[in-house]
XYZ file of C-alpha atoms in Angstrom:
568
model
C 121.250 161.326 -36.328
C 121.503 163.661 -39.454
C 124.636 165.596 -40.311
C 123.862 168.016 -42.221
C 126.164 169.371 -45.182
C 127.163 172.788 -45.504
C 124.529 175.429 -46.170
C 123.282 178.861 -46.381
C 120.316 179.773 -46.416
C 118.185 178.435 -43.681
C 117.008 174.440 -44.425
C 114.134 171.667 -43.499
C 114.846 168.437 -42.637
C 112.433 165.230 -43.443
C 113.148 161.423 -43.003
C 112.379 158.645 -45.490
C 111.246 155.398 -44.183
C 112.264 152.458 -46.088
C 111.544 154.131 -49.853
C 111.125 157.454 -51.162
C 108.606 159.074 -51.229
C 107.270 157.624 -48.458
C 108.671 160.617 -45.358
C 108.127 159.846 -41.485
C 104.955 161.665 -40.625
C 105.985 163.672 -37.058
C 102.905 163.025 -34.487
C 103.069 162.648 -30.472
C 105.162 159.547 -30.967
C 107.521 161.020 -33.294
C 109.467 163.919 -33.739
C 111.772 165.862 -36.373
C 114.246 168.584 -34.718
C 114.352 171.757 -37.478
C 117.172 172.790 -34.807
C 119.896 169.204 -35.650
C 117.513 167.322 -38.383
C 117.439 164.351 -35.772
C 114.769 162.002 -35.440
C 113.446 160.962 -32.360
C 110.974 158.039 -31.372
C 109.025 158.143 -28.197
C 108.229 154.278 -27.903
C 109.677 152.567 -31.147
C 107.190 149.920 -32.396
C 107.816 147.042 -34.665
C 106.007 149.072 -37.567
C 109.093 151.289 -37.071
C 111.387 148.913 -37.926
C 112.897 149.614 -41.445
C 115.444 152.110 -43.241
C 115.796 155.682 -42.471
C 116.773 158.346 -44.827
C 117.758 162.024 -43.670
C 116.580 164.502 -46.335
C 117.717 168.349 -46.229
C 115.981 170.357 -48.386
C 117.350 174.556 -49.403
C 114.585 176.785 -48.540
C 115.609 178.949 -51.448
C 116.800 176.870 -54.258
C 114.802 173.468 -53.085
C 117.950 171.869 -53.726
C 117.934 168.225 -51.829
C 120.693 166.022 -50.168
C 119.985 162.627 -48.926
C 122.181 160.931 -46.101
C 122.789 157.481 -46.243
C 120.034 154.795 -45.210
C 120.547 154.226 -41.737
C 118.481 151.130 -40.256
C 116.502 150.204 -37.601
C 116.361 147.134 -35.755
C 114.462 145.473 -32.358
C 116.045 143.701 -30.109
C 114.552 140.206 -29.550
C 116.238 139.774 -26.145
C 113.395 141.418 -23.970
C 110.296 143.549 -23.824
C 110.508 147.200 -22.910
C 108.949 147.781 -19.837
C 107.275 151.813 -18.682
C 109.726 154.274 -17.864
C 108.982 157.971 -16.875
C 109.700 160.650 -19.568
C 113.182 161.612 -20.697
C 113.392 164.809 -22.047
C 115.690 164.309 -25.172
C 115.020 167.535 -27.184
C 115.067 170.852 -25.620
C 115.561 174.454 -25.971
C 119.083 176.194 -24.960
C 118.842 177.690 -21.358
C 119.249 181.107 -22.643
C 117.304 181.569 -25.979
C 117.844 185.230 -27.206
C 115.980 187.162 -30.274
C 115.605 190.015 -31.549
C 112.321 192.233 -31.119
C 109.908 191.056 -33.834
C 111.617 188.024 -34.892
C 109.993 184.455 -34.523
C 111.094 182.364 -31.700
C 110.523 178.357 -32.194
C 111.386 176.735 -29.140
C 111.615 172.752 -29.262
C 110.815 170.379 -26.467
C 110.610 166.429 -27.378
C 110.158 163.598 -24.530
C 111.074 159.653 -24.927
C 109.231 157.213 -22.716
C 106.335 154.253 -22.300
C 103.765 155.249 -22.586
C 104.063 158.099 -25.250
C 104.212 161.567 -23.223
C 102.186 164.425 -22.959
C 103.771 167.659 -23.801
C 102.575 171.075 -22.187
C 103.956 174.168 -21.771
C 103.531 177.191 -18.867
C 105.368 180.603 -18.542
C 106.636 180.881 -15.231
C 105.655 183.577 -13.337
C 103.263 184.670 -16.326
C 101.034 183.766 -18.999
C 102.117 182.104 -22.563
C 101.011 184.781 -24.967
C 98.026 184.269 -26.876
C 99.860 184.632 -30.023
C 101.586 181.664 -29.537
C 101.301 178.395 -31.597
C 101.857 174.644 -30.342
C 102.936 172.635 -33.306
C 104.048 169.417 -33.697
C 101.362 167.685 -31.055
C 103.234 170.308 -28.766
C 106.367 170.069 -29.209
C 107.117 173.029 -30.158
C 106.257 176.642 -28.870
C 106.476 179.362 -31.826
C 105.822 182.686 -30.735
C 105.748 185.519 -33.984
C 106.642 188.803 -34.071
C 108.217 188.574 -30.205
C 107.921 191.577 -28.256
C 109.976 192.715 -24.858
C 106.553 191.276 -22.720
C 107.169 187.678 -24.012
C 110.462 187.467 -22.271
C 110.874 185.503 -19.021
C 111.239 181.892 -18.277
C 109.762 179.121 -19.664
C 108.889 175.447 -18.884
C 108.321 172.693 -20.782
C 106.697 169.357 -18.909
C 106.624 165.808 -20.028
C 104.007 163.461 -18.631
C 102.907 160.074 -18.300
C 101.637 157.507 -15.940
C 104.665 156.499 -15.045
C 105.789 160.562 -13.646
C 106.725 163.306 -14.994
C 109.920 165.767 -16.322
C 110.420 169.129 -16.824
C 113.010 171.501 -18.656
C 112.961 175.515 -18.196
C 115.020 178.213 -20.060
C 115.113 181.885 -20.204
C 113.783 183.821 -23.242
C 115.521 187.039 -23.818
C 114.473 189.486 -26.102
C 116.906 192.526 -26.912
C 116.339 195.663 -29.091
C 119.491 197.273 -30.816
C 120.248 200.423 -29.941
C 117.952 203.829 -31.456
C 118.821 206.894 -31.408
C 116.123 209.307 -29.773
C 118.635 211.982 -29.708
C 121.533 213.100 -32.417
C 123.754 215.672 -32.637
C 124.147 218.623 -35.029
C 126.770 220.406 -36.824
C 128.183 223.498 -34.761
C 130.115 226.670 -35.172
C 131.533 228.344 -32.185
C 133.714 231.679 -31.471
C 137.236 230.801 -29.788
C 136.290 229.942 -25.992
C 132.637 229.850 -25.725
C 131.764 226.457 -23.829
C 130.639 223.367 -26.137
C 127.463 220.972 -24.754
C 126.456 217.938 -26.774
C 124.213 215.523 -25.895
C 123.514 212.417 -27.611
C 120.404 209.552 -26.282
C 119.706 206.192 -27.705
C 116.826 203.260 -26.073
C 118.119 199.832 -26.551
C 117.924 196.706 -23.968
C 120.742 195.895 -22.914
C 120.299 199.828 -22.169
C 123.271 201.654 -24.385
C 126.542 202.209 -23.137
C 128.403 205.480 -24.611
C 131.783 206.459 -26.219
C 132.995 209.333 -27.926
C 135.726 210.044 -31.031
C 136.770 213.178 -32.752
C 138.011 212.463 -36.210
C 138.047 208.710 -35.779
C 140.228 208.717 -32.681
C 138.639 207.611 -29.208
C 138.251 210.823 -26.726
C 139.234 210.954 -23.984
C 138.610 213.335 -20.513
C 141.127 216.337 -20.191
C 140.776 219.577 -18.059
C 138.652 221.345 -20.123
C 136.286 217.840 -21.501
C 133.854 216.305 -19.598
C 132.170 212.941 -20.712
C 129.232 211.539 -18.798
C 127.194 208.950 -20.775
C 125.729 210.686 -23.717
C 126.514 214.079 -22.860
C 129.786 215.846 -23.694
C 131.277 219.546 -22.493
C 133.989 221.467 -23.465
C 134.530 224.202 -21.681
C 136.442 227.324 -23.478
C 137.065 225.963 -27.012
C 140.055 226.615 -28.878
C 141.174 226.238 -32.632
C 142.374 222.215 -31.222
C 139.034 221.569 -30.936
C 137.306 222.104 -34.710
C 137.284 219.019 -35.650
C 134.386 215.522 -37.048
C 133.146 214.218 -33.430
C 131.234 211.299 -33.087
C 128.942 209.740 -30.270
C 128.856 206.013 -30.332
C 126.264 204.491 -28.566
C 126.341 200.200 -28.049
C 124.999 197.426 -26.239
C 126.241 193.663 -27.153
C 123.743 193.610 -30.325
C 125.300 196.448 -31.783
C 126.456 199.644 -32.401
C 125.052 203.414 -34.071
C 126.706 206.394 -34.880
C 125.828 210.199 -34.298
C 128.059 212.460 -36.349
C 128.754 216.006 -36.328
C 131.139 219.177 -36.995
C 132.635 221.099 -34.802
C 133.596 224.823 -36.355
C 135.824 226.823 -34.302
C 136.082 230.214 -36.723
C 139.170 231.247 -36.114
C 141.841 229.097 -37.867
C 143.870 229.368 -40.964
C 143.909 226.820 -43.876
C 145.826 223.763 -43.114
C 146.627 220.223 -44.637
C 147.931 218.647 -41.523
C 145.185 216.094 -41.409
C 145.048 215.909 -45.214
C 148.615 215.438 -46.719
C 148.610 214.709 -50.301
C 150.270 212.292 -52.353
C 153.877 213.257 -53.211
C 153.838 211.015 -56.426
C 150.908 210.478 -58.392
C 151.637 207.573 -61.060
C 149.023 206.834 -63.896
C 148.495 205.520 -67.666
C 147.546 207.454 -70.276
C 144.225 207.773 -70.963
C 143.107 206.984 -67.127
C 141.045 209.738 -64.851
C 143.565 211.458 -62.292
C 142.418 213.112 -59.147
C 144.474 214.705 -56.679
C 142.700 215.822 -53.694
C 142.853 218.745 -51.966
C 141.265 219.372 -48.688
C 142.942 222.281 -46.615
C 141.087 222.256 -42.928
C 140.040 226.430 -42.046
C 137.474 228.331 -40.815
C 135.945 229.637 -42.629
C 135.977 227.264 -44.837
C 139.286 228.084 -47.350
C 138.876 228.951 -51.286
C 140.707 226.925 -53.541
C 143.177 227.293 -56.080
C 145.174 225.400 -58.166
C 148.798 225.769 -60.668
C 150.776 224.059 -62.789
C 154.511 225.241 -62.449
C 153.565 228.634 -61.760
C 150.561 228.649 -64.227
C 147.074 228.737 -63.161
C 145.459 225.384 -64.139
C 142.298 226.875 -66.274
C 139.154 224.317 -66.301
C 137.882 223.005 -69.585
C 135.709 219.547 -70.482
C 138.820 218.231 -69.661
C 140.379 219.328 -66.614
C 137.521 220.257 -63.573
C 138.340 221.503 -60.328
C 135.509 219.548 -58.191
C 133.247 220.860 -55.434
C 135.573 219.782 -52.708
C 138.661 221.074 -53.904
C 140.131 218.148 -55.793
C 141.491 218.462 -59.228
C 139.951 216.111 -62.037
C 141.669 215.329 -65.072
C 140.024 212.974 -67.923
C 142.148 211.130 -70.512
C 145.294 211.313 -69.044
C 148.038 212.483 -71.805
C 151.840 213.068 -71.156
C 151.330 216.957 -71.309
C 149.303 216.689 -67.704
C 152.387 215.663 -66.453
C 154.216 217.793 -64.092
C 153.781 219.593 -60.362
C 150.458 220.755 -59.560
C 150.482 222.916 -56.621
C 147.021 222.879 -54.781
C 146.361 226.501 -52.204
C 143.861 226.691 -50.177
C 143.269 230.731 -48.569
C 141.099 232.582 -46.250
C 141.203 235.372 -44.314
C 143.277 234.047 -41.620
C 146.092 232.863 -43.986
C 146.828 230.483 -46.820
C 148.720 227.056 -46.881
C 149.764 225.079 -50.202
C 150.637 221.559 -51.147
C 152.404 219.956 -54.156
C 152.058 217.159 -56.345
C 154.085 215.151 -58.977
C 152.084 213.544 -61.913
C 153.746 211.305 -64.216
C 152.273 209.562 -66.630
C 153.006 206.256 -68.370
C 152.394 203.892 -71.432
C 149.374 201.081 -70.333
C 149.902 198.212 -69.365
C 148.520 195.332 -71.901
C 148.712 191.747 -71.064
C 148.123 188.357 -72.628
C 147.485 184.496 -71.274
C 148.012 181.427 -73.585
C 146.824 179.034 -74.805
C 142.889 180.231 -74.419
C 141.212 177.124 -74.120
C 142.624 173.656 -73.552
C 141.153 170.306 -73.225
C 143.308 167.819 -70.897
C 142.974 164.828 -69.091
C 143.574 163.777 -65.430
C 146.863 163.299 -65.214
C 148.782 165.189 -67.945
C 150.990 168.962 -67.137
C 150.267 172.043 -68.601
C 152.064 175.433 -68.995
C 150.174 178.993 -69.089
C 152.076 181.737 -69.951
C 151.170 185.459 -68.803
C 153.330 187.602 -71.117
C 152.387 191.689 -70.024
C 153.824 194.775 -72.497
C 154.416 197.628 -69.725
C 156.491 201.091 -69.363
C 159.853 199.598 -68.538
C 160.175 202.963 -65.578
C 157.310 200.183 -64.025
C 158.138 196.896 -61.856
C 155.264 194.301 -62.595
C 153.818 192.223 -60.354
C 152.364 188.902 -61.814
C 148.945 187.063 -59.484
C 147.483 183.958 -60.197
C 143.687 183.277 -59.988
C 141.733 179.704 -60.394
C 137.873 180.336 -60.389
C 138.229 183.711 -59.156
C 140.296 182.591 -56.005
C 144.294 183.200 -55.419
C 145.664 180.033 -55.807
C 147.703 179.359 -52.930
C 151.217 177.614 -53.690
C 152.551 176.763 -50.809
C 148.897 174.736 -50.779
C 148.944 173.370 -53.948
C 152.827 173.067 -54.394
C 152.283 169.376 -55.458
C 150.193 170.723 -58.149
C 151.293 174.282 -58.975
C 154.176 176.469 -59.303
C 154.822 180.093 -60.176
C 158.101 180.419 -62.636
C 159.753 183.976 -63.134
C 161.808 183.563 -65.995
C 161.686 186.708 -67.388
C 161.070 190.191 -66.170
C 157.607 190.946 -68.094
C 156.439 186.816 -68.622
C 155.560 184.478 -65.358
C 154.233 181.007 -66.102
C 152.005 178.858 -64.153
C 153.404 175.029 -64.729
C 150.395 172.925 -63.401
C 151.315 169.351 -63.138
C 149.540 166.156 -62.522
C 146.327 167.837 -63.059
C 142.720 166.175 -61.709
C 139.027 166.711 -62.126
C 139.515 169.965 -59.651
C 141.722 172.110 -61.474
C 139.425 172.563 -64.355
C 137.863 176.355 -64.490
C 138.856 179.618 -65.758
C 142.303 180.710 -64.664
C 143.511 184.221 -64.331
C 146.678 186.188 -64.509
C 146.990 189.422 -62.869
C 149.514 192.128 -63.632
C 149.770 194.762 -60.780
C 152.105 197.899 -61.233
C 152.108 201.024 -59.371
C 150.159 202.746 -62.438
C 147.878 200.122 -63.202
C 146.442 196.504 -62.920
C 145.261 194.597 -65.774
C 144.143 191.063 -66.147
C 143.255 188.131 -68.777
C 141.789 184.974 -68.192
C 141.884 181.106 -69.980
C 139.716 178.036 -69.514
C 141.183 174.627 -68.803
C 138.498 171.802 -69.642
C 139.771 168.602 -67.231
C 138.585 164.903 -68.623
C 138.779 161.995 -66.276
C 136.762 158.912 -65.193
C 132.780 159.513 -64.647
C 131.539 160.337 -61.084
C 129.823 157.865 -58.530
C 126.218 157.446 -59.629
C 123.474 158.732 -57.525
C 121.234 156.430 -55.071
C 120.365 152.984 -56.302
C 117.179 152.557 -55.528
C 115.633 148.350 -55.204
C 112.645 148.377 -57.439
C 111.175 144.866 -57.271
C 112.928 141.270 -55.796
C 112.313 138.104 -56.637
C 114.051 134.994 -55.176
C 116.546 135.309 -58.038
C 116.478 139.098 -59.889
C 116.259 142.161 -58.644
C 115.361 145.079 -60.603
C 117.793 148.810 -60.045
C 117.243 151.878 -60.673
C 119.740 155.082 -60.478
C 120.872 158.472 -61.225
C 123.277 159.272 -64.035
C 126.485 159.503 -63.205
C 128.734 163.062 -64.200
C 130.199 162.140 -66.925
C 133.618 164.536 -66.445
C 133.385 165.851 -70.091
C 134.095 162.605 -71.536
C 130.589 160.178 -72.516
C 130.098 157.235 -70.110
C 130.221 154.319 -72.149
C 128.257 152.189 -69.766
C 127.685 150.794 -66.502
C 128.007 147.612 -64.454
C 126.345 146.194 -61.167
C 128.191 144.831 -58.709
C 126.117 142.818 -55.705
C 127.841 141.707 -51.697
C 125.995 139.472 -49.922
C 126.885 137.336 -46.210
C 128.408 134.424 -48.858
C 130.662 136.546 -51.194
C 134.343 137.725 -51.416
C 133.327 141.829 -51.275
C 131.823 143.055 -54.143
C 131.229 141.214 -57.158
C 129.746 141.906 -60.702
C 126.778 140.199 -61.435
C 124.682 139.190 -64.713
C 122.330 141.895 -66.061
C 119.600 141.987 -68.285
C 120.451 143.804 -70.839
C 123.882 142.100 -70.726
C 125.292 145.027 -71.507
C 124.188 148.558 -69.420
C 124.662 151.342 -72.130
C 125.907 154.979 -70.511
C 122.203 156.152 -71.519
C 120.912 154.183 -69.456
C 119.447 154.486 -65.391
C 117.676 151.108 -64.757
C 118.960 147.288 -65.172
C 117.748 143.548 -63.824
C 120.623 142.077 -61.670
C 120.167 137.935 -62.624
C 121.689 134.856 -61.256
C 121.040 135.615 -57.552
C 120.368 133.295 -54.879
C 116.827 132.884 -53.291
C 116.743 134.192 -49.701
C 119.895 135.698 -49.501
C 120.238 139.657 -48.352
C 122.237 141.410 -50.890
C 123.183 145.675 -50.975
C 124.089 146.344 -54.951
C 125.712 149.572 -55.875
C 126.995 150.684 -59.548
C 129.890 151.793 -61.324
C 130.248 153.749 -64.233
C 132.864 153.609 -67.521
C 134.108 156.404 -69.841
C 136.800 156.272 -72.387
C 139.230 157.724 -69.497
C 138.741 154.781 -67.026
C 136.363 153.711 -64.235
C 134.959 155.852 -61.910
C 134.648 155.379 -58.064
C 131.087 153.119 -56.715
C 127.675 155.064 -56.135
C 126.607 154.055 -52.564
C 125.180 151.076 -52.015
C 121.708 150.125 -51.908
C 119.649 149.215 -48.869
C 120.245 145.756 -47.573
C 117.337 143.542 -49.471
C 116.524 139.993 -48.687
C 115.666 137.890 -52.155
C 112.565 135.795 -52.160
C 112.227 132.549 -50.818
C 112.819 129.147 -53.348
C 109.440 129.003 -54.963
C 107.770 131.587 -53.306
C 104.731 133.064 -55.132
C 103.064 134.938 -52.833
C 100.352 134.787 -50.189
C 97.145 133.487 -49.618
C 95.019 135.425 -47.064
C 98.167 135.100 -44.184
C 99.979 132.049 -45.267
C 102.707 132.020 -48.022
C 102.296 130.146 -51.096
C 105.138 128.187 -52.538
């Protein structure tokens, strides 16, 4: 079995057997699923027996994890007689893609002898696109169109009998729209017909909305599918209507404007902002967007002065008022009237403007170690009209106090200052921390580092390099060192005869932190023994790597072998 970490993008699984780099090669008797990373043996022969190693490799990075060695053993109590094929690996009953995707569909068989894998579409042919990979066991058709769906069967065979598995393939198409709508314009109670078609499989399904709300039937609107009639239109009806055509892959839009012309400007459906609140020296825009047909002229005053435009001040294309480098003399009521020949309408707004906001967070940079309590203080220089709101960050993230409470806490002493007290800090709560300041005018924000020392890191996998029947030779991947140097490292051996772990005799006697290989000493002939290794910094002692495949050391004055018989 191979649990996977977490991952994004897509990734490949591979085994190692016994050492790396020497990977499982996948053939009729074996089999790697790209679907759960497990490996699966047909008939498991004695050259099977060893270690096993998953390996998941990123598809984009090539970042690789390894799992830890699992072994393999035969029992000695019997010989495995035939059997008929099991079918241990297979695809889900319902497999569904989208329209020129790739489908890989995986079918894997255990049983003595080895089985045969083949493949049939029911009721059809296999298309001749298709690819068997993996002596068969697995069906990869590219670029699937709606033709390749229908049901499909796997079959295991041997002389023993035979086993099947069949699932559906089901190929879907979002939806695409063949048909839109356009903008219209209509005189007071002519009749309105839209009509709106999309493809898709699952075939579409229709709604409609008029500015964002769902419609629904009345007297005078009819709805069936994609086609929609109104039948005398009235100055209620001008409005943004959209036809939303769906299936259970997904969703598209049609948009389009209804004009009825023969209304007067309004801002029911646009109110403005009573209050608008800024700093000096920010852009304001106040919006103005009277509904009317036709379509209303705009104007705009300050008090009861016109507002005149300069590289300043600009009244936009749709109405709104723009205002660069806020100063105290834009503030004030702007009044915003929008006029055709219907009528007119008018809204106001307040502006006020205020000082900016300015904020600092000490210390900058501090260097701590595991254990030990730190304040940061966010002190923030605002208009006093303004209530502040103070927001703490750690890597970009909110920290979350209730969380954390063991950790951090949030202290309001003062009405412009908020500390963070961190306490008890570990390896973790290093990174760049950030206060926020939030008023109704403004946010600002500044941001310190906190460098965390503690005790090195496991070291990687320790890897046997050579036994003998009393040293064995390690290798192994530095360990992190925390921000603090690793002084050095020690091995530490368990075999069937000791107490748990215990540190044995190296050559060199002492392992230096710069070092990534050592010669364990002192050990008993034809004893199995795992080793694993521990790392030192100036903090303390870090936590084991993970131990080494179990290892058996040479026999008492073993030398080696002469044709098939050992030499002592």
């Amino acid at each position: 079995m191979c649990s996977p970490p977490p991952h994004s993008p897509e990734i490949i699984y591979s085994w190692v057997f016994n050492e790396f780099p020497s990977f499982v090669v996948e053939d009729s008797r074996r089999f790697i699923s790209q679907e759960t990373g497990n490996l699966y043996i047909s008939k498991v022969q004695s050259s099977d027996v060893g270690s096993y190693i998953c390996l998941v490799k990123n598809t984009v990075t090539n970042a690789r994890v390894l799992s830890p060695p699992t072994p393999l053993t035969l029992r000695n109590d019997g010989v495995m007689g035939e059997y008929e094929p099991k079918i241990e690996v297979h695809f889900p009953f319902t497999v569904t893609a989208a329209k020129g995707t790739t489908v890989k569909m995986e079918c894997f068989a255990l049983g003595n002898p080895v089985p045969t894998i083949t493949w049939m579409k029911v009721n059809g042919y296999i298309p001749s696109k298709a690819r068997l990979r993996k002596s068969q066991a697995v069906l990869e058709i590219p670029n699937v169109q709606l033709d390749d769906a229908g049901l499909y069967e796997c079959r295991a065979e041997n002389s023993r009998g035979k086993n099947s598995f069949r699932g559906q393939l089901q190929v879907y198409t979002y939806p695409h729209w063949v048909e839109k709508l356009n903008d219209t314009q209509l005189d007071s109670g002519s009749p309105l017909r839209w009509e709106c078609k999309a493809t898709g499989k699952p075939r579409p399904t229709y709604r409609w909305l008029k500015n964002g709300v769902p419609l629904l039937p009345q007297n005078r609107i009819e709805m069936v599918n994609g086609l929609l009639v109104i039948h005398h239109v009235n100055q209620s009806d001008a409005g943004m209507y959209q036809c939303l055509a769906e299936n259970k892959y997904g969703a598209i839009y049609a948009s389009a404007e209804l004009k009825i012309l023969a209304s007067a400007p309004t801002f029911a459906l646009n109110q403005l902002k009573k209050t608008i609140i800024v700093t000096k020296g920010q852009e304001v825009i106040i919006e103005c967007k009277p509904q009317g047909s036709p379509k209303p002229t705009i104007s705009w005053k300050k008090g009861d002065k016109a507002v005149r435009e300069n590289k300043r001040i600009a009244i936009l294309p749709d109405g709104s008022l723009r205002m660069l480098n806020a100063s105290k003399s834009d503030e004030g009521k702007y009044v915003c009237q929008g006029e055709n020949i219907f009528g007119s309408a008018e809204i106001i707004a307040s502006v006020s403007v205020k000082e900016p906001t300015r904020i600092e967070l000490t210390p900058k940079r501090t260097e701590l170690t595991v254990g030990e309590s730190i304040v940061l203080n966010c002190k923030a220089i605002h208009d006093a009209s303004l209530d502040v709101t103070f927001y703490w960050t750690l890597k970009g993230q909110p920290i979350d106090f209730e969380k954390e409470g063991g950790h951090f806490e949030s202290i309001r002493a003062q009405a412009s200052s908020a500390d963070l007290m961190i306490r008890n800090i570990l390896l973790m709560h290093a990174g760049r921390y950030g206060c926020r300041v939030q008023t109704t005018a403004d946010s600002v924000s500044d941001e310190a580092e906190l460098l965390v020392r503690g005790p090195p890191g496991p070291p990687g996998i320790v890897i046997v390099e050579e036994i003998t029947e009393n040293t064995a030779t390690l290798s192994w991947s530095p360990a992190a060192d925390n921000h603090s140097p690793i002084s050095s490292y020690n091995l530490q051996a368990r075999s069937p005869f000791s107490l748990g772990w215990q540190t044995v005799k190296t050559i060199p006697e002492i392992i230096t932190g710069d070092m990534e290989s050592a010669m364990a000493v002192d050990l008993n002939p034809w004893v199995e023994y795992e080793f694993r290794v521990v790392a030192t910094n100036p903090i303390g002692t870090g936590d084991p790597s993970t131990p080494s495949r179990m290892i058996r050391t040479n026999e008492a004055g073993y030398i080696g072998f002469f044709g098939d018989y050992p030499v002592h």
